[in-house]
PDB file of C-alpha atoms in Angstrom:
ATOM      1  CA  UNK A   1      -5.161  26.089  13.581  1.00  0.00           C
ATOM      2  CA  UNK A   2      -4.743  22.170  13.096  1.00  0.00           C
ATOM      3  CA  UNK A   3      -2.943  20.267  15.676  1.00  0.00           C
ATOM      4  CA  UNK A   4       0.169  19.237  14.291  1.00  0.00           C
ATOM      5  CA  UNK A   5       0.911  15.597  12.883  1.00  0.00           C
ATOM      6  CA  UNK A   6       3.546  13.624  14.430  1.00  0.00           C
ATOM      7  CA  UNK A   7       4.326  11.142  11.506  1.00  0.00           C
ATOM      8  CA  UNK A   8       1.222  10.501   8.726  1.00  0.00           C
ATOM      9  CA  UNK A   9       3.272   7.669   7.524  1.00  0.00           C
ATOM     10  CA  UNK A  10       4.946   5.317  10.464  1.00  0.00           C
ATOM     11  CA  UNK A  11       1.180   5.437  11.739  1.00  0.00           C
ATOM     12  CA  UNK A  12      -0.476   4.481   8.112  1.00  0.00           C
ATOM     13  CA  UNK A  13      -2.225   1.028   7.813  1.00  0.00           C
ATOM     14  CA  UNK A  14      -1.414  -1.039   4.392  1.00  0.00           C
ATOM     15  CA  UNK A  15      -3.845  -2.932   2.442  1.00  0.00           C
ATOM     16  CA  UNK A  16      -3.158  -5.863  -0.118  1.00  0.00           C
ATOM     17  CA  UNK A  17      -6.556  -7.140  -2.160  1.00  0.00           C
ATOM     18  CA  UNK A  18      -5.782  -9.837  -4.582  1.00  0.00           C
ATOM     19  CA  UNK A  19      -7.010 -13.419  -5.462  1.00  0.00           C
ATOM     20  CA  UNK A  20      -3.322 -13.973  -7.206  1.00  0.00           C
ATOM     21  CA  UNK A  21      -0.922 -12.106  -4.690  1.00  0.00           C
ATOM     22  CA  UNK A  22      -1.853 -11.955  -1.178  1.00  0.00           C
ATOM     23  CA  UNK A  23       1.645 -13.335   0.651  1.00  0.00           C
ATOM     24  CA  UNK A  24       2.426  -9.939   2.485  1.00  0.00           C
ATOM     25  CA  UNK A  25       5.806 -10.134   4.613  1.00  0.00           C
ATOM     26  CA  UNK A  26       4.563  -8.817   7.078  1.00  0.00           C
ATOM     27  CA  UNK A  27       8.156  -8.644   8.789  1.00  0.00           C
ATOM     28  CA  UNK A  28       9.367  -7.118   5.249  1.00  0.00           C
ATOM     29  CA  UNK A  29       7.080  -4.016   6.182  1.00  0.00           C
ATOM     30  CA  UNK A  30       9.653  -0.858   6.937  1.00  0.00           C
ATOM     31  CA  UNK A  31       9.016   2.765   6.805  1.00  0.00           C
ATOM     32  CA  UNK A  32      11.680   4.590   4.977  1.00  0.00           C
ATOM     33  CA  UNK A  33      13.075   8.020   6.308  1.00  0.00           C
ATOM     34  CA  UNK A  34      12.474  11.010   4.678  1.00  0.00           C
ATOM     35  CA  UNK A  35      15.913  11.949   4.282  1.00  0.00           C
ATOM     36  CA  UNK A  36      16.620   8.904   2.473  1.00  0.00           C
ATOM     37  CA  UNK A  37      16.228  10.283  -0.727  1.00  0.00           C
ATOM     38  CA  UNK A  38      16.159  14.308  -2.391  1.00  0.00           C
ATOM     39  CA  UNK A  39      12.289  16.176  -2.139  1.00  0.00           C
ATOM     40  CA  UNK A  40      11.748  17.811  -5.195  1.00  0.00           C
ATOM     41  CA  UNK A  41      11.724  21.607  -4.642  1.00  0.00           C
ATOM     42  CA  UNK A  42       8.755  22.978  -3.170  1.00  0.00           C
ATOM     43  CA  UNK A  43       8.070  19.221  -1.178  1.00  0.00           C
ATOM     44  CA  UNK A  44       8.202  17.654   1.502  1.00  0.00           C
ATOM     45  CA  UNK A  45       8.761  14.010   1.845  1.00  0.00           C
ATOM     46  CA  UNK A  46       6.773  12.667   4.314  1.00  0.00           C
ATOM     47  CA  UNK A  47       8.210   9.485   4.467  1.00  0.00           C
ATOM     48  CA  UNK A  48       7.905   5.883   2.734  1.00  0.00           C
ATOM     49  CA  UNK A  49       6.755   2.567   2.598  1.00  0.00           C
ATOM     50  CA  UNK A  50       8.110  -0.553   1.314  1.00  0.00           C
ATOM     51  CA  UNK A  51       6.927  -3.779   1.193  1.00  0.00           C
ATOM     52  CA  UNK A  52       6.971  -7.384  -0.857  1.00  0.00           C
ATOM     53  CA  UNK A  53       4.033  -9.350  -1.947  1.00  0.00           C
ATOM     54  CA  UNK A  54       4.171 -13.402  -3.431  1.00  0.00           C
ATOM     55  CA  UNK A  55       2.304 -14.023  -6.122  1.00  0.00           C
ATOM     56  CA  UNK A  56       0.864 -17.503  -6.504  1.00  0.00           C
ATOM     57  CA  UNK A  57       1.774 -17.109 -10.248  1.00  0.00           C
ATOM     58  CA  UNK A  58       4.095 -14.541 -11.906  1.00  0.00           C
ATOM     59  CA  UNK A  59       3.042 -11.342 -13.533  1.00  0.00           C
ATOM     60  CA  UNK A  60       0.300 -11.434 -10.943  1.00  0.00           C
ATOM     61  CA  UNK A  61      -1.446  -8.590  -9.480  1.00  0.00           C
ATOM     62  CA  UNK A  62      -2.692  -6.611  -6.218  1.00  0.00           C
ATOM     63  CA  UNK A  63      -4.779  -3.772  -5.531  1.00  0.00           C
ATOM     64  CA  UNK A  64      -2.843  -1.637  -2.594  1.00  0.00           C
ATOM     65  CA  UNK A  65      -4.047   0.519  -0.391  1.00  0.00           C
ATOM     66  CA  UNK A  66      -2.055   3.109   2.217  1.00  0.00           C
ATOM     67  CA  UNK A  67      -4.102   5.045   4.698  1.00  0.00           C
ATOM     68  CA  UNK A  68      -2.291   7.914   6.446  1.00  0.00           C
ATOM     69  CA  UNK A  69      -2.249   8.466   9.954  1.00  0.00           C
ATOM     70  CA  UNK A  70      -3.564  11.487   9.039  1.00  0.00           C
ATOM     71  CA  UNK A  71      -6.077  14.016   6.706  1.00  0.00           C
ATOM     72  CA  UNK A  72      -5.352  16.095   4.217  1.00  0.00           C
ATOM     73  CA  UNK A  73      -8.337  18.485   3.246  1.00  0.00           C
ATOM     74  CA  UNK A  74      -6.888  19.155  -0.325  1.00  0.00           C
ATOM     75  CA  UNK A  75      -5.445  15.846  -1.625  1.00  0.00           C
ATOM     76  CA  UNK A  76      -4.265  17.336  -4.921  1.00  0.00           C
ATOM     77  CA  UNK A  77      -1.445  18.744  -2.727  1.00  0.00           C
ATOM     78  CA  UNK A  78      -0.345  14.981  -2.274  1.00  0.00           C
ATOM     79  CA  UNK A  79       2.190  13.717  -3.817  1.00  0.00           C
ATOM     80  CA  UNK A  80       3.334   9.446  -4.201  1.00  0.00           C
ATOM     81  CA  UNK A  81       7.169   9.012  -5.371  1.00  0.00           C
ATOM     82  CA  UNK A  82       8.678   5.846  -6.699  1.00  0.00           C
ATOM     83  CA  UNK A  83      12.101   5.472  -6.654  1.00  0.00           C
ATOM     84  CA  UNK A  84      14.788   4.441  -9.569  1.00  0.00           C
ATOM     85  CA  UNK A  85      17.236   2.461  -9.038  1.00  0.00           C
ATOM     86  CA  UNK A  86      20.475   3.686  -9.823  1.00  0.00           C
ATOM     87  CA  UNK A  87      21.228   7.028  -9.057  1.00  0.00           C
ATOM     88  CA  UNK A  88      17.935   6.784  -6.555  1.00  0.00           C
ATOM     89  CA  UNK A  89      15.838   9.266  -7.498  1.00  0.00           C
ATOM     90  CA  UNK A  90      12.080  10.593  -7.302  1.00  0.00           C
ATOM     91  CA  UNK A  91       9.785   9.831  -9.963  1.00  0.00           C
ATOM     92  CA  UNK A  92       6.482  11.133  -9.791  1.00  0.00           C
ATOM     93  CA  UNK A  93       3.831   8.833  -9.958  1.00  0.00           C
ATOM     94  CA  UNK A  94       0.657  10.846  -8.521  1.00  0.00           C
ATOM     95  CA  UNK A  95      -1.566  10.444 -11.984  1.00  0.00           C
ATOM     96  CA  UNK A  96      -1.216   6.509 -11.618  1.00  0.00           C
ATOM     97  CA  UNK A  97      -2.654   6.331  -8.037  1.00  0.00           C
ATOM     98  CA  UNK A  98      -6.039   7.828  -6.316  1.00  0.00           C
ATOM     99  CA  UNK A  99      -5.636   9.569  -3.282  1.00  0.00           C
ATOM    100  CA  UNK A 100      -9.162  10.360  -1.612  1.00  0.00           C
ATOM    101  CA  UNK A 101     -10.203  10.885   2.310  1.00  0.00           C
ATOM    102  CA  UNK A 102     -12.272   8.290   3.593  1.00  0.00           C
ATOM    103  CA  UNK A 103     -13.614   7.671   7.333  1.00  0.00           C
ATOM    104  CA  UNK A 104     -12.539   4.490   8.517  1.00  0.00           C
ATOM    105  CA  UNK A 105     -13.477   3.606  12.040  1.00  0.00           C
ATOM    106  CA  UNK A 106     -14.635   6.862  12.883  1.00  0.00           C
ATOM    107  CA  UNK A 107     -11.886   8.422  11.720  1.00  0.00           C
ATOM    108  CA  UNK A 108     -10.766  10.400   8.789  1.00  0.00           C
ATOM    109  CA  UNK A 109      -7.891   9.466   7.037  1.00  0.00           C
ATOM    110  CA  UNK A 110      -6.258  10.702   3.326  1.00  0.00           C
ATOM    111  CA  UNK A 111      -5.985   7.259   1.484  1.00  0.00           C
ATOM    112  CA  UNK A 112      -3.501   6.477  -1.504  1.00  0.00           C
ATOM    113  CA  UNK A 113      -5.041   3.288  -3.503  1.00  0.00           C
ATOM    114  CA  UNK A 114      -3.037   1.829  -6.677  1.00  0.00           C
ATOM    115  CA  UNK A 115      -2.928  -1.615  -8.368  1.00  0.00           C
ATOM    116  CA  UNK A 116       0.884  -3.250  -8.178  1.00  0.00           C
ATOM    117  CA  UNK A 117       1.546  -5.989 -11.174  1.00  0.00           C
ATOM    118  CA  UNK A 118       4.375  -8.331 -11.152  1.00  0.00           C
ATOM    119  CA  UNK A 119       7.236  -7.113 -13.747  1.00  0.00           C
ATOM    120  CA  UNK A 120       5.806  -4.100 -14.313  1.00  0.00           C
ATOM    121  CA  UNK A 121       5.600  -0.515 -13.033  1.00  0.00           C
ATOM    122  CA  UNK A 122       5.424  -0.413  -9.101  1.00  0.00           C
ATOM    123  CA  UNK A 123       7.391  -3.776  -9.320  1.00  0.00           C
ATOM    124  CA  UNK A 124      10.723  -2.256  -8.525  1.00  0.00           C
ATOM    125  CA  UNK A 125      12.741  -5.334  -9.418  1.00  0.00           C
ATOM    126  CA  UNK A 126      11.080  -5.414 -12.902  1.00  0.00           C
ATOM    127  CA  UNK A 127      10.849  -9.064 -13.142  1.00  0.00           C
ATOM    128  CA  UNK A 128       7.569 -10.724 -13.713  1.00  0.00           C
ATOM    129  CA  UNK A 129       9.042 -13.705 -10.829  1.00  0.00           C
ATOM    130  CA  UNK A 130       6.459 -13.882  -8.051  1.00  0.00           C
ATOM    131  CA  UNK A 131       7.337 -10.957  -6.137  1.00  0.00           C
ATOM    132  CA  UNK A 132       6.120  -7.739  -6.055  1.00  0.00           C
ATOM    133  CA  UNK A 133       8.546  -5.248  -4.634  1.00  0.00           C
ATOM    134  CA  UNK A 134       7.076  -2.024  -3.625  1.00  0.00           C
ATOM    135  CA  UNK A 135       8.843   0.899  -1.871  1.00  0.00           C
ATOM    136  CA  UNK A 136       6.407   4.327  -2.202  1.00  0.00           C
ATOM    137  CA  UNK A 137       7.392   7.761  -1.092  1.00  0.00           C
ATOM    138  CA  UNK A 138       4.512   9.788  -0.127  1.00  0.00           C
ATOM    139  CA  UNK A 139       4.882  14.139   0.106  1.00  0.00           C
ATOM    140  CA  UNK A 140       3.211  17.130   0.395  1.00  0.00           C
ATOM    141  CA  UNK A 141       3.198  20.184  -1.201  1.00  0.00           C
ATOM    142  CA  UNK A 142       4.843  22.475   1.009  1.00  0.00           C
ATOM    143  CA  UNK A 143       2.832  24.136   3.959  1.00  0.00           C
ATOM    144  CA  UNK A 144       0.190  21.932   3.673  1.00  0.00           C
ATOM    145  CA  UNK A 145      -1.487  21.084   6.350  1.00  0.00           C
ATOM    146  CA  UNK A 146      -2.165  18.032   7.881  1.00  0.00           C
ATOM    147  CA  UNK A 147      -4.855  17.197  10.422  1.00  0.00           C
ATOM    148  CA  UNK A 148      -4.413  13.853  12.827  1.00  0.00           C
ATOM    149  CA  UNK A 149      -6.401  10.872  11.802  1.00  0.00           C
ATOM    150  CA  UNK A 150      -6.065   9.869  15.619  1.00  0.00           C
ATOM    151  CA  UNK A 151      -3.742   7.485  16.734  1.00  0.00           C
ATOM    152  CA  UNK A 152      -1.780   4.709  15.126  1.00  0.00           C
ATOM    153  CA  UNK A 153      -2.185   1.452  13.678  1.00  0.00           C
ATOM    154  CA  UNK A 154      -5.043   0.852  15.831  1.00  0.00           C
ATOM    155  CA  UNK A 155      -6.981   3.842  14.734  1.00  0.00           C
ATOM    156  CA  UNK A 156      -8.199   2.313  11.463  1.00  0.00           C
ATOM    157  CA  UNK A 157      -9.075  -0.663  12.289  1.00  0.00           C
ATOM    158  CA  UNK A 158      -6.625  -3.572  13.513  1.00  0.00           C
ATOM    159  CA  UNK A 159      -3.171  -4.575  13.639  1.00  0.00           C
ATOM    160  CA  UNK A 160      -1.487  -5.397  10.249  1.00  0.00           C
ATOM    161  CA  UNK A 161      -0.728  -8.643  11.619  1.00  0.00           C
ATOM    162  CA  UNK A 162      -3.665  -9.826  12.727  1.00  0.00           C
ATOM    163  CA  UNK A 163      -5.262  -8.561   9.038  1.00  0.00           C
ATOM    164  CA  UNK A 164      -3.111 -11.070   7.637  1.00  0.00           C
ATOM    165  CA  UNK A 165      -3.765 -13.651   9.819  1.00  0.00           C
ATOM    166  CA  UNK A 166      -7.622 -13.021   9.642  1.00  0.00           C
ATOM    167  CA  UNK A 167      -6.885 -12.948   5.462  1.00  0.00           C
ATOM    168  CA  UNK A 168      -4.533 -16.242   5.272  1.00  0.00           C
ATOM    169  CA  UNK A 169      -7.393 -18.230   7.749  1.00  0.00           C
ATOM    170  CA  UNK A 170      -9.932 -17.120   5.104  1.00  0.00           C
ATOM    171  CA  UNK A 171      -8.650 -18.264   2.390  1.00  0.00           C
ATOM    172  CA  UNK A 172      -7.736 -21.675   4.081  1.00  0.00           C
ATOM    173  CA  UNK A 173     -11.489 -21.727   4.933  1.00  0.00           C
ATOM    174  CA  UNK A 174     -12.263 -21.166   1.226  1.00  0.00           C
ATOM    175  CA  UNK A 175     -10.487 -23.623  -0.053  1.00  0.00           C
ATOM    176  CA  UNK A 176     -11.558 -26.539   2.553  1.00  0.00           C
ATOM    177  CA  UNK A 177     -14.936 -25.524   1.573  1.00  0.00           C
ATOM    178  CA  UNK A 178     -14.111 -25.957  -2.055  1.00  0.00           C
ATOM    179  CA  UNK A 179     -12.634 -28.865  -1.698  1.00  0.00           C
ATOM    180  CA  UNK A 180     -15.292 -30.332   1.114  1.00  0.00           C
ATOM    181  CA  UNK A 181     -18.047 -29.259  -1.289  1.00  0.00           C
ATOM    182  CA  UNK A 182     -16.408 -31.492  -4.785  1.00  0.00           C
ATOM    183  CA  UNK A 183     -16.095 -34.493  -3.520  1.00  0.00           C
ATOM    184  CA  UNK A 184     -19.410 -34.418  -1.765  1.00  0.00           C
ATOM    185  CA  UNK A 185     -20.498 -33.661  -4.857  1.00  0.00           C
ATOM    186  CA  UNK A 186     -18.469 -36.520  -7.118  1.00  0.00           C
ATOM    187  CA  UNK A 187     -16.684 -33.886  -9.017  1.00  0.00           C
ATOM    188  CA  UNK A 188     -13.471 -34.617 -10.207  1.00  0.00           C
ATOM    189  CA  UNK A 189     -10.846 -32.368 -12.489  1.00  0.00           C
ATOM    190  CA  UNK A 190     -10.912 -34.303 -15.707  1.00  0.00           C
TER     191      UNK A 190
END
Protein backbone atom coordinates (compact mmCIF):
# COMPACT_ATOMS: atom_id res chain seq x y z
CA UNK A 1 0.00 0.00 0.00
CA UNK A 2 1.55 3.54 -0.91
CA UNK A 3 2.05 5.98 1.80
CA UNK A 4 -0.32 8.60 1.36
CA UNK A 5 0.50 12.13 -0.27
CA UNK A 6 0.02 15.13 1.73
CA UNK A 7 -0.32 17.79 -1.12
CA UNK A 8 1.45 16.79 -4.81
CA UNK A 9 0.91 20.34 -5.70
CA UNK A 10 1.86 23.07 -2.77
CA UNK A 11 5.18 20.87 -2.77
CA UNK A 12 5.69 20.97 -6.84
CA UNK A 13 8.74 22.94 -8.20
CA UNK A 14 7.98 25.29 -11.45
CA UNK A 15 10.17 25.67 -14.34
CA UNK A 16 10.26 28.64 -16.95
CA UNK A 17 12.85 27.98 -20.14
CA UNK A 18 12.80 30.79 -22.56
CA UNK A 19 15.31 33.18 -24.32
CA UNK A 20 12.12 35.73 -24.84
CA UNK A 21 10.17 35.33 -21.43
CA UNK A 22 12.05 34.52 -18.43
CA UNK A 23 10.69 37.47 -15.80
CA UNK A 24 8.96 34.94 -13.32
CA UNK A 25 7.18 36.82 -10.27
CA UNK A 26 8.33 34.91 -8.17
CA UNK A 27 6.05 36.62 -5.39
CA UNK A 28 3.07 36.17 -8.08
CA UNK A 29 3.56 32.28 -7.48
CA UNK A 30 0.18 30.98 -5.47
CA UNK A 31 -1.26 27.60 -5.25
CA UNK A 32 -4.92 27.60 -5.83
CA UNK A 33 -7.33 25.40 -3.62
CA UNK A 34 -8.99 22.65 -4.89
CA UNK A 35 -12.29 23.73 -4.01
CA UNK A 36 -11.90 26.77 -5.93
CA UNK A 37 -13.44 25.56 -8.84
CA UNK A 38 -16.07 22.23 -9.81
CA UNK A 39 -13.94 18.56 -10.54
CA UNK A 40 -15.45 17.05 -13.33
CA UNK A 41 -17.21 13.82 -12.25
CA UNK A 42 -15.10 10.99 -11.63
CA UNK A 43 -11.91 13.67 -10.55
CA UNK A 44 -10.25 14.92 -8.24
CA UNK A 45 -8.67 18.27 -8.28
CA UNK A 46 -5.55 18.20 -6.82
CA UNK A 47 -4.96 21.64 -6.69
CA UNK A 48 -3.45 24.59 -8.95
CA UNK A 49 -0.88 26.76 -9.94
CA UNK A 50 -0.76 30.18 -11.18
CA UNK A 51 1.80 32.26 -12.15
CA UNK A 52 2.92 35.42 -14.60
CA UNK A 53 5.84 35.54 -16.86
CA UNK A 54 7.33 39.10 -18.81
CA UNK A 55 8.15 38.75 -22.02
CA UNK A 56 10.95 40.92 -23.36
CA UNK A 57 8.72 41.27 -26.51
CA UNK A 58 4.99 40.45 -26.92
CA UNK A 59 3.57 37.28 -28.30
CA UNK A 60 6.66 35.74 -26.78
CA UNK A 61 7.06 32.33 -25.55
CA UNK A 62 8.14 29.83 -22.61
CA UNK A 63 8.53 26.28 -22.22
CA UNK A 64 6.94 25.38 -18.53
CA UNK A 65 7.53 22.81 -16.53
CA UNK A 66 5.55 21.57 -13.06
CA UNK A 67 7.01 18.71 -11.12
CA UNK A 68 4.72 17.19 -8.47
CA UNK A 69 5.64 16.57 -5.09
CA UNK A 70 4.77 13.37 -5.92
CA UNK A 71 4.58 10.01 -8.53
CA UNK A 72 2.06 8.78 -10.31
CA UNK A 73 2.79 5.21 -11.82
CA UNK A 74 0.06 5.61 -14.59
CA UNK A 75 0.20 9.24 -15.84
CA UNK A 76 -2.65 8.79 -18.31
CA UNK A 77 -4.81 9.02 -15.14
CA UNK A 78 -3.54 12.75 -14.93
CA UNK A 79 -5.40 15.26 -15.74
CA UNK A 80 -4.20 19.49 -16.37
CA UNK A 81 -7.37 21.98 -16.29
CA UNK A 82 -7.36 25.52 -17.52
CA UNK A 83 -9.81 27.68 -16.43
CA UNK A 84 -12.39 30.15 -18.44
CA UNK A 85 -13.07 33.11 -17.45
CA UNK A 86 -16.51 33.87 -16.95
CA UNK A 87 -18.56 31.43 -15.49
CA UNK A 88 -14.99 29.72 -14.26
CA UNK A 89 -14.99 26.56 -15.44
CA UNK A 90 -12.69 23.40 -16.27
CA UNK A 91 -11.44 22.94 -19.61
CA UNK A 92 -9.49 20.06 -20.33
CA UNK A 93 -6.29 20.57 -21.68
CA UNK A 94 -4.37 17.09 -21.06
CA UNK A 95 -3.65 16.41 -25.08
CA UNK A 96 -1.74 19.88 -25.21
CA UNK A 97 0.73 19.07 -22.36
CA UNK A 98 3.19 15.90 -21.62
CA UNK A 99 3.04 14.50 -18.39
CA UNK A 100 5.95 11.84 -17.85
CA UNK A 101 7.87 10.64 -14.44
CA UNK A 102 11.28 11.63 -14.30
CA UNK A 103 13.97 11.24 -11.33
CA UNK A 104 15.20 14.43 -10.35
CA UNK A 105 17.64 14.48 -7.50
CA UNK A 106 17.14 11.08 -6.59
CA UNK A 107 13.78 11.31 -6.56
CA UNK A 108 10.84 10.41 -8.64
CA UNK A 109 8.48 12.83 -9.49
CA UNK A 110 5.26 12.87 -12.25
CA UNK A 111 6.19 16.00 -14.39
CA UNK A 112 3.61 18.15 -16.50
CA UNK A 113 5.77 20.11 -19.35
CA UNK A 114 3.85 22.58 -21.88
CA UNK A 115 4.97 25.62 -23.95
CA UNK A 116 2.92 29.04 -22.78
CA UNK A 117 2.78 31.85 -25.78
CA UNK A 118 1.81 35.34 -25.20
CA UNK A 119 -1.97 36.00 -26.51
CA UNK A 120 -2.62 32.73 -27.05
CA UNK A 121 -3.88 29.54 -25.39
CA UNK A 122 -2.41 29.15 -21.75
CA UNK A 123 -2.27 33.05 -21.83
CA UNK A 124 -5.37 33.53 -19.78
CA UNK A 125 -5.65 37.25 -20.43
CA UNK A 126 -5.54 36.60 -24.23
CA UNK A 127 -3.55 39.56 -25.08
CA UNK A 128 -0.33 39.21 -26.92
CA UNK A 129 1.09 42.36 -24.19
CA UNK A 130 4.17 40.97 -22.46
CA UNK A 131 2.64 38.89 -19.95
CA UNK A 132 1.94 35.53 -19.78
CA UNK A 133 -0.75 34.67 -17.30
CA UNK A 134 -0.93 31.11 -16.34
CA UNK A 135 -3.21 29.52 -13.70
CA UNK A 136 -3.22 25.34 -14.28
CA UNK A 137 -5.38 22.93 -12.41
CA UNK A 138 -3.86 19.62 -12.13
CA UNK A 139 -6.33 16.16 -11.14
CA UNK A 140 -6.49 12.73 -10.96
CA UNK A 141 -8.63 10.24 -12.00
CA UNK A 142 -10.32 9.08 -9.06
CA UNK A 143 -8.59 6.45 -6.70
CA UNK A 144 -5.48 6.89 -8.16
CA UNK A 145 -2.80 6.56 -6.32
CA UNK A 146 -0.14 8.68 -5.57
CA UNK A 147 3.28 7.80 -4.19
CA UNK A 148 5.53 10.72 -2.30
CA UNK A 149 8.26 12.21 -4.34
CA UNK A 150 9.87 13.04 -0.82
CA UNK A 151 9.70 16.24 0.61
CA UNK A 152 9.05 19.71 -0.67
CA UNK A 153 10.56 22.30 -2.64
CA UNK A 154 13.85 21.15 -1.64
CA UNK A 155 13.41 17.65 -2.85
CA UNK A 156 14.00 18.45 -6.53
CA UNK A 157 16.53 20.43 -6.48
CA UNK A 158 16.57 24.14 -4.99
CA UNK A 159 14.45 26.84 -3.90
CA UNK A 160 12.37 28.61 -6.65
CA UNK A 161 13.96 31.68 -5.61
CA UNK A 162 17.25 31.03 -5.70
CA UNK A 163 16.53 29.30 -9.47
CA UNK A 164 15.67 32.64 -10.47
CA UNK A 165 18.29 34.34 -9.02
CA UNK A 166 20.90 31.74 -10.34
CA UNK A 167 18.82 32.29 -14.00
CA UNK A 168 18.64 36.34 -13.91
CA UNK A 169 22.77 36.34 -12.82
CA UNK A 170 23.23 34.17 -15.94
CA UNK A 171 21.88 35.97 -18.24
CA UNK A 172 23.54 39.24 -16.87
CA UNK A 173 26.78 37.21 -17.30
CA UNK A 174 25.79 36.51 -20.93
CA UNK A 175 25.24 39.60 -21.92
CA UNK A 176 28.51 41.34 -20.26
CA UNK A 177 30.26 38.72 -22.12
CA UNK A 178 28.57 39.71 -25.31
CA UNK A 179 29.06 42.93 -24.93
CA UNK A 180 32.88 42.59 -23.38
CA UNK A 181 33.62 40.32 -26.36
CA UNK A 182 32.27 43.26 -29.43
CA UNK A 183 34.04 45.89 -28.60
CA UNK A 184 37.20 43.95 -28.02
CA UNK A 185 36.56 42.88 -31.14
CA UNK A 186 35.67 46.50 -33.03
CA UNK A 187 32.24 45.34 -33.83
CA UNK A 188 29.71 47.75 -34.02
CA UNK A 189 25.69 47.40 -34.96
CA UNK A 190 25.62 49.16 -38.28
Amino acid sequence: QAEAVADPVKGATLGITSSECYGLNSAGITTLSPSSVTAPANITILGGIGYDVSCVANGGSADATVALNAYYADTTKVRVYKTTTTPKELVDVTDQVVIKNEVINGKMVTTISYTLQDGQDFDEDGLSNGTIVDPIYIGVEANTPASPAGGGLASTGMNIVVAIATAAGLVATAVIVLVTARRRMGLSRS
